[in-house]
Coordinates of C-alpha atoms and ligand atoms in Angstrom, one line a residue:
X1499 CA 29.3 6.4 -18.3
X1500 CA 29.2 8.0 -14.9
X1501 CA 32.0 10.6 -14.9
X1502 CA 29.8 13.6 -15.6
X1503 CA 26.7 12.3 -14.0
X1504 CA 25.3 13.7 -10.8
X1505 CA 24.2 11.1 -8.2
X1506 CA 20.4 10.5 -8.0
X1507 CA 18.7 11.8 -4.9
X1508 CA 18.0 9.1 -2.2
X1509 CA 14.6 7.5 -2.3
X1510 CA 12.0 9.5 -0.4
X1511 CA 11.1 6.5 1.8
X1512 CA 13.7 3.7 1.5
X1513 CA 16.5 6.4 1.4
X1514 CA 15.4 7.4 4.9
X1515 CA 16.0 3.9 6.2
X1516 CA 19.5 4.1 4.8
X1517 CA 20.1 7.4 6.6
X1518 CA 18.5 6.0 9.8
X1519 CA 20.9 3.0 9.7
X1520 CA 23.9 5.3 9.4
X1521 CA 22.7 7.5 12.3
X1522 CA 24.8 6.6 15.4
X1523 CA 22.5 8.3 17.9
X1524 CA 21.2 5.6 20.3
X1525 CA 17.8 7.3 20.8
X1526 CA 17.0 7.3 17.1
X1527 CA 13.4 6.3 16.0
X1528 CA 12.5 5.3 12.4
X1529 CA 8.9 6.3 11.6
X1530 CA 9.6 6.5 7.9
X1531 CA 9.1 3.4 5.9
X1532 CA 5.8 1.6 6.3
X1533 CA 6.9 -1.5 8.2
X1534 CA 5.0 -2.9 11.2
X1535 CA 6.7 -3.1 14.6
X1536 CA 5.5 -4.9 17.6
X1537 CA 5.5 -3.4 21.2
X1538 CA 9.2 -4.3 21.5
X1539 CA 10.0 -2.4 18.3
X1540 CA 10.8 -5.5 16.2
X1541 CA 9.3 -6.8 13.0
X1542 CA 9.0 -10.5 13.7
X1543 CA 8.1 -13.2 11.1
X1544 CA 4.4 -14.0 11.7
X1545 CA 3.8 -17.4 13.5
X1546 CA 1.5 -18.5 10.6
X1547 CA 4.3 -17.7 8.1
X1548 CA 6.9 -19.7 10.2
X1549 CA 4.6 -22.7 10.3
X1550 CA 3.8 -22.5 6.6
X1551 CA 7.6 -22.2 5.9
X1552 CA 8.3 -25.4 7.9
X1553 CA 5.7 -27.3 5.9
X1554 CA 7.0 -25.9 2.6
X1555 CA 10.6 -26.8 3.5
X1556 CA 9.7 -30.3 4.3
X1557 CA 7.6 -30.8 1.2
X1558 CA 9.8 -28.9 -1.3
X1559 CA 11.0 -31.1 -4.2
X1560 CA 12.3 -28.6 -6.8
X1561 CA 13.6 -25.1 -7.4
X1562 CA 12.5 -25.2 -11.0
X1563 CA 10.9 -22.1 -12.5
X1564 CA 7.5 -20.9 -11.5
X1565 CA 4.9 -20.4 -14.4
X1566 CA 5.1 -16.8 -15.8
X1567 CA 1.9 -15.8 -14.0
X1568 CA 2.6 -18.0 -10.9
X1569 CA 0.6 -21.0 -9.8
X1570 CA -3.1 -21.2 -10.4
X1571 CA -3.7 -22.0 -6.8
X1572 CA -2.1 -18.7 -5.7
X1573 CA -4.3 -16.8 -8.2
X1574 CA -7.4 -18.4 -6.8
X1575 CA -6.5 -17.7 -3.2
X1576 CA -5.7 -14.0 -4.1
X1577 CA -9.1 -13.7 -5.8
X1578 CA -10.9 -15.2 -2.8
X1579 CA -9.1 -12.7 -0.6
X1580 CA -9.8 -9.6 -2.6
X1581 CA -13.3 -10.5 -3.9
X1582 CA -14.6 -13.0 -1.4
X1583 CA -14.7 -15.7 -4.1
X1584 CA -13.0 -16.6 -7.4
X1585 CA -14.2 -14.3 -10.2
X1586 CA -14.8 -15.9 -13.6
X1587 CA -14.0 -12.8 -15.6
X1588 CA -10.7 -12.2 -13.9
X1589 CA -7.2 -13.5 -14.2
X1590 CA -4.4 -13.1 -11.5
X1591 CA -0.7 -13.1 -11.9
X1592 CA 1.8 -13.6 -9.1
X1593 CA 4.1 -10.6 -9.2
X1594 CA 7.3 -9.5 -7.4
X1595 CA 5.6 -7.4 -4.7
X1596 CA 2.9 -4.8 -5.2
X1597 CA 5.4 -2.7 -7.0
X1598 CA 5.9 -5.4 -9.6
X1599 CA 2.2 -5.5 -10.1
X1600 CA 2.0 -1.7 -10.5
X1601 CA 4.8 -1.7 -13.1
X1602 CA 3.3 -4.7 -15.0
X1603 CA 0.0 -2.9 -15.1
X1604 CA 1.8 0.3 -16.2
X1605 CA 3.1 -1.7 -19.3
X1606 CA -0.4 -3.0 -20.1
X1607 CA -2.0 0.4 -19.8
X1608 CA 0.7 1.8 -22.1
X1609 CA -0.2 -0.8 -24.7
X1610 CA -4.0 -0.9 -24.3
X1611 CA -5.3 2.3 -22.7
X1612 CA -5.0 6.0 -23.5
X1613 CA -1.6 6.0 -21.9
X1614 CA -2.7 8.4 -19.2
X1615 CA -3.1 7.6 -15.5
X1616 CA -4.6 9.8 -12.8
X1617 CA -3.6 9.5 -9.2
X1618 CA -4.6 11.2 -6.0
X1619 CA -2.9 14.3 -4.6
X1620 CA -1.0 13.2 -2.6
X1621 CA -0.1 9.6 -3.2
X1622 CA 2.6 7.0 -2.4
X1623 CA 5.9 8.6 -3.3
X1624 CA 6.8 5.8 -5.8
X1625 CA 3.5 5.7 -7.8
X1626 CA 4.5 8.6 -10.0
X1627 CA 7.9 7.2 -10.8
X1628 CA 6.6 3.7 -11.6
X1629 CA 4.1 4.9 -14.1
X1630 CA 6.3 7.6 -15.6
X1631 CA 9.0 4.9 -16.1
X1632 CA 6.4 2.7 -17.8
X1633 CA 5.9 5.5 -20.3
X1634 CA 2.5 6.8 -19.1
X1635 CA 1.4 10.4 -18.7
X1636 CA 0.8 10.9 -15.0
X1637 CA -2.0 13.4 -14.0
X1638 CA -3.4 14.2 -10.5
X1639 CA -6.9 14.5 -9.1
X1640 CA -7.7 16.3 -5.8
X1641 CA -8.1 14.0 -2.8
X1642 CA -7.0 15.4 0.5
X1643 CA -8.0 18.7 2.0
X1644 CA -5.2 19.8 4.4
X1645 CA -7.5 22.4 6.1
X1646 CA -10.0 19.7 7.2
X1647 CA -7.5 16.8 7.1
X1648 CA -10.2 14.8 5.3
X1649 CA -11.4 14.0 1.8
X1650 CA -11.8 17.0 -0.6
X1651 CA -15.0 15.3 -1.7
X1652 CA -16.2 18.1 -3.9
X1653 CA -12.9 18.4 -5.8
X1654 CA -12.5 14.6 -6.0
X1655 CA -15.8 13.8 -7.5
X1656 CA -15.7 16.8 -9.8
X1657 CA -12.4 15.6 -11.2
X1658 CA -13.6 12.1 -11.7
X1659 CA -16.6 13.4 -13.7
X1660 CA -14.1 15.0 -16.2
X1661 CA -11.6 12.1 -16.7
X1662 CA -11.7 11.1 -20.3
X1663 CA -12.8 7.6 -21.5
X1664 CA -9.9 5.1 -21.7
X1665 CA -7.7 6.9 -19.1
X1666 CA -6.7 4.9 -16.0
X1667 CA -7.5 6.1 -12.5
X1668 CA -5.4 4.8 -9.6
X1669 CA -7.4 4.4 -6.4
X1670 CA -6.2 3.2 -2.9
X1671 CA -8.5 0.4 -1.8
X1672 CA -8.1 1.2 1.9
X1673 CA -5.6 2.8 4.2
X1674 CA -4.7 5.5 1.7
X1675 CA -1.0 6.1 1.6
X1676 CA 0.1 8.6 2.9
X1677 CA -3.1 10.3 4.2
X1678 CA -5.0 7.5 5.9
X1679 CA -8.2 9.1 4.5
X1680 CA -10.4 6.4 3.0
X1681 CA -13.7 6.5 1.0
X1682 CA -16.9 5.2 2.6
X1683 CA -18.8 2.4 1.0
X1684 CA -21.3 4.9 -0.5
X1685 CA -18.5 7.0 -1.9
X1686 CA -17.1 3.8 -3.5
X1687 CA -20.4 3.1 -5.1
X1688 CA -20.4 6.6 -6.5
X1689 CA -16.9 6.2 -7.9
X1690 CA -17.8 2.9 -9.5
X1691 CA -20.9 4.4 -11.1
X1692 CA -18.8 7.3 -12.5
X1693 CA -16.2 4.8 -13.9
X1694 CA -19.0 2.9 -15.6
X1695 CA -20.7 6.0 -17.0
X1696 CA -17.5 7.8 -18.1
X1697 CA -15.6 4.8 -19.4
X1698 CA -12.3 5.3 -17.5
X1699 CA -10.5 2.3 -16.0
X1700 CA -10.2 2.0 -12.3
X1701 CA -6.9 0.6 -11.0
X1702 CA -7.2 -0.3 -7.4
X1703 CA -3.9 -0.5 -5.3
X1704 CA -4.7 -2.9 -2.5
X1705 CA -1.6 -2.9 -0.3
X1706 CA -3.1 -2.9 3.1
X1707 CA -6.1 -5.3 3.1
X1708 CA -6.9 -6.0 6.7
X1709 CA -5.2 -3.0 8.1
X1710 CA -8.2 -0.7 7.8
X1711 CA -11.4 -2.2 9.3
X1712 CA -11.1 -6.0 8.5
X1713 CA -10.3 -8.2 5.5
X1714 CA -13.9 -8.1 4.5
X1715 CA -14.8 -4.5 5.1
X1716 CA -11.6 -3.3 3.3
X1717 CA -13.0 -4.9 0.1
X1718 CA -15.7 -2.2 -0.2
X1719 CA -14.0 -0.5 -3.1
X1720 CA -13.2 -3.6 -5.1
X1721 CA -16.7 -5.0 -4.5
X1722 CA -18.3 -1.7 -5.8
X1723 CA -16.3 -2.1 -9.0
X1724 CA -17.2 -5.8 -9.4
X1725 CA -20.9 -5.0 -8.9
X1726 CA -21.0 -2.6 -11.8
X1727 CA -19.6 -5.2 -14.3
X1728 CA -16.9 -2.8 -15.5
X1729 CA -13.3 -3.7 -16.4
X1730 CA -10.7 -2.8 -13.8
X1731 CA -7.3 -3.8 -12.4
X1732 CA -6.2 -4.7 -8.8
X1733 CA -2.6 -4.6 -7.5
X1734 CA -2.2 -6.6 -4.3
X1735 CA 0.7 -6.6 -1.9
X1736 CA 1.3 -9.1 0.9
X1737 CA 4.2 -7.2 2.4
X1738 CA 2.2 -5.7 5.2
X1739 CA -0.7 -8.1 5.9
X1740 CA 1.5 -11.2 5.8
X1741 CA 4.7 -9.4 6.9
X1742 CA 6.4 -10.7 3.8
X1743 CA 8.2 -7.4 2.9
X1744 CA 11.5 -8.9 1.7
X1745 CA 9.9 -11.8 -0.1
X1746 CA 8.4 -9.5 -2.7
X1747 CA 5.0 -11.1 -2.8
X1748 CA 2.2 -9.4 -4.8
X1749 CA -0.4 -10.0 -7.5
X1750 CA -1.9 -8.3 -10.5
X1751 CA -5.6 -9.1 -11.1
X1752 CA -7.2 -8.1 -14.3
X1753 CA -11.0 -8.0 -14.3
X1754 CA -12.3 -8.1 -17.9
X1755 CA -15.7 -8.1 -19.5
X1756 CA -15.9 -11.9 -19.8
X1757 CA -13.9 -15.0 -19.1
X1758 CA -12.7 -15.1 -22.7
X1759 CA -11.5 -11.5 -22.5
X1760 CA -9.8 -12.3 -19.2
X1761 CA -7.9 -15.1 -21.0
X1762 CA -6.8 -12.6 -23.7
X1763 CA -5.7 -10.1 -21.0
X1764 CA -3.7 -12.8 -19.2
X1765 CA -1.9 -13.7 -22.4
X1766 CA -0.6 -10.1 -22.5
X1767 CA 0.1 -10.2 -18.7
X1768 CA 2.4 -13.2 -19.3
X1769 CA 4.0 -11.8 -22.5
X1770 CA 4.8 -8.6 -20.5
X1771 CA 6.0 -10.2 -17.3
X1772 CA 8.3 -12.5 -19.3
X1773 CA 10.3 -9.5 -20.7
X1774 CA 10.5 -7.7 -17.4
X1775 CA 11.3 -10.4 -14.8
X1776 CA 10.5 -13.7 -16.6
X1777 CA 8.6 -15.3 -13.7
X1778 CA 7.9 -14.5 -10.0
X1779 CA 10.0 -15.4 -7.0
X1780 CA 8.3 -18.5 -5.5
X1781 CA 8.8 -18.4 -1.7
X1782 CA 6.3 -15.7 -0.6
X1783 CA 3.5 -16.8 -2.9
X1784 CA 3.9 -20.4 -1.7
X1785 CA 3.6 -19.2 1.9
X1786 CA 0.4 -17.1 1.1
X1787 CA -1.1 -20.1 -0.7
X1788 CA -0.2 -22.5 2.1
X1789 CA -1.8 -20.2 4.7
X1790 CA -4.9 -19.4 2.8
X1791 CA -5.6 -23.0 1.8
X1792 CA -5.3 -24.3 5.4
X1793 CA -8.1 -23.3 7.8
X1794 CA -5.9 -23.6 10.9
X1795 CA -3.1 -21.5 9.5
X1796 CA -5.6 -19.1 8.1
X1797 CA -7.3 -18.5 11.5
X1798 CA -3.9 -18.0 13.1
X1799 CA -2.8 -15.5 10.5
X1800 CA -6.1 -13.6 10.8
X1801 CA -5.6 -13.4 14.5
X1802 CA -2.1 -12.0 14.0
X1803 CA -3.4 -9.5 11.5
X1804 CA -6.1 -8.4 14.0
X1805 CA -3.3 -7.9 16.6
X1806 CA -1.3 -5.7 14.2
X1807 CA -4.4 -3.6 13.4
X1808 CA -5.4 -3.2 17.0
X1809 CA -1.9 -2.3 18.1
X1810 CA -1.8 0.5 15.5
X1811 CA -5.2 1.8 16.6
X1812 CA -3.9 1.9 20.2
X1813 CA -0.8 3.8 19.1
X1814 CA -3.0 6.3 17.3
X1815 CA -4.9 7.0 20.5
X1816 CA -1.7 7.3 22.6
X1817 CA -0.2 9.7 20.0
X1818 CA -3.3 11.9 19.9
X1819 CA -3.5 11.9 23.7
X1820 CA 0.2 12.5 24.1
X1821 CA 0.2 15.5 21.8
X1822 CA -3.0 16.9 23.3
X1823 CA -1.5 16.7 26.8
X1824 CA 1.6 18.6 25.6
X1825 CA -0.7 21.3 24.3
X1826 CA 0.3 21.2 20.6
X1827 CA -1.5 23.9 18.7
X1828 CA -3.6 21.6 16.5
X1829 CA -6.7 19.5 16.8
X1830 CA -5.3 15.9 17.1
X1831 CA -8.6 14.1 16.5
X1832 CA -7.7 13.4 12.9
X1833 CA -5.0 11.0 14.1
X1834 CA -7.5 8.5 15.4
X1835 CA -9.8 8.9 12.4
X1836 CA -7.2 8.1 9.8
X1837 CA -6.9 4.4 8.7
X1838 CA -3.9 2.1 8.2
X1839 CA -0.3 2.5 9.1
X1840 CA 0.2 6.1 8.6
X1841 CA -0.7 9.5 10.0
X1842 CA -0.5 12.4 7.7
X1843 CA 0.5 14.7 10.4
X1844 CA 0.5 18.1 8.8
X1845 CA 4.0 18.8 10.1
X1846 CA 5.9 21.0 7.7
X1847 CA 9.3 20.6 6.2
X1848 CA 11.1 22.6 8.9
X1849 CA 9.4 20.4 11.6
X1850 CA 10.3 17.2 9.7
X1851 CA 13.9 18.4 9.4
X1852 CA 14.0 19.4 13.1
X1853 CA 12.8 16.0 14.2
X1854 CA 15.5 14.2 12.1
X1855 CA 18.4 16.6 12.7
X1856 CA 17.8 17.5 16.3
X1857 CA 15.9 14.5 17.7
X1858 CA 17.0 11.5 15.5
X1859 CA 13.3 10.9 14.6
X1860 CA 12.8 10.0 11.0
X1861 CA 9.5 10.6 9.2
X1862 CA 8.8 11.1 5.5
X1863 CA 9.3 14.6 4.1
X1864 CA 5.5 14.9 3.4
X1865 CA 4.9 14.8 7.2
X1866 CA 3.8 11.1 7.0
X1867 CA 4.4 9.3 10.3
X1868 CA 4.5 5.5 10.4
X1869 CA 2.2 4.9 13.4
X1870 CA 3.0 1.2 13.3
X1871 CA 6.6 2.2 14.3
X1872 CA 5.4 3.8 17.5
X1873 CA 5.8 1.8 20.7
X1874 CA 5.1 2.4 24.4
X1875 CA 8.9 2.7 24.7
X1876 CA 9.3 5.6 22.2
X1877 CA 5.9 7.3 22.5
X1878 CA 7.0 9.9 25.1
X1879 CA 10.2 10.8 23.2
X1880 CA 8.2 11.2 20.0
X1881 CA 5.4 13.3 21.5
X1882 CA 8.0 15.6 23.3
X1883 CA 9.9 16.1 20.1
X1884 CA 6.8 16.9 18.0
X1885 CA 5.5 19.3 20.7
X1886 CA 9.0 21.0 20.7
X1887 CA 8.9 21.3 16.9
X1888 CA 5.8 23.5 17.2
X1889 CA 7.8 26.0 19.4
X1890 CA 10.1 26.8 16.4
Ligands
LIG271 C1 5.8 2.8 2.4 O1 5.0 3.5 1.8 O2 6.6 3.2 3.3 C2 5.9 1.3 2.0 O3 4.9 1.1 1.0 C3 7.2 0.9 1.7 C4 7.7 1.4 0.4 O4 8.2 0.6 -0.4 O5 7.8 2.6 0.2

């Protein structure tokens, strides 16, 4: 089967981590994959998660299968988190990570929509592959203006006006990956209005709730959709906000026209999940449910989430200041304006290669820097190297 087959290229993001692990230079810094690091450069298990795990371990009575869509309590907690309360015209399935939710939705869109999905230019490197693999036609709408390092609002709204009825439109709820450029609440209202008028289906990828402004403020996009009464989909990931990366903990929420329609939608969610992965891995979902159902654990988790968000904001300021002090030939103010884990630096391919090859600093090929991987310990090294990359 493999004799005459060329090896596939490494993954644009996770492939970098493999290369990083194989790099023997002691000064190496991984600013590729979107994983949060604390000041000491580690990714510890959150205290709230550890406490929930202890309780779960003590109470655990079975390793029998989960229901295909996961437990109802998980679905309710996810809806409270993304909407503020349970929504009677929505159904939620527990999925293996946000990626599992995206793929599951891709299958549903192939069966029930026009089979075309639109995504922002640029977007997360894996989006295109996931939906293409599900058999959808993938198209792009303008989003980011590299000249202003902000939203190309004219191009964006003009494109949304022209998207045909029945097509799906993937939108990042907050902390746009990779640009960090988010829509304002007013812009979300405009997007929801267009979706309602034109009849296309919003599909909101919600992978960073709580990393933008706050758990509540980051809901602006989802709330705008909900308020119009339209149908839409939400993919949630709890990799970042609960630090559950390897537990593959996510959810797909289908918002339909009515409770009866949501039940029909969920019957297909289950039918589809059953043939892809049968039923979800339990551990991460049980942790999320245990934390969200317990007010003490919930408070502790929210505090830990605030610490992560504040530390990233501090690193943004330090990066912008460090580059300014070194006289890099660009206006660095965009670094503190972007939201979430990433800074879309504008560094070109030569600079990205220089950083990796000469300085052992790994960032994604698009120039995306994981700000959450910067620490007081590596900040000077990184700023020096970036400044040097400008000298060619
Ligand atoms: C990222 O964008 O780095 C994360 O979402 C991790 C991943 O799976 O790519």
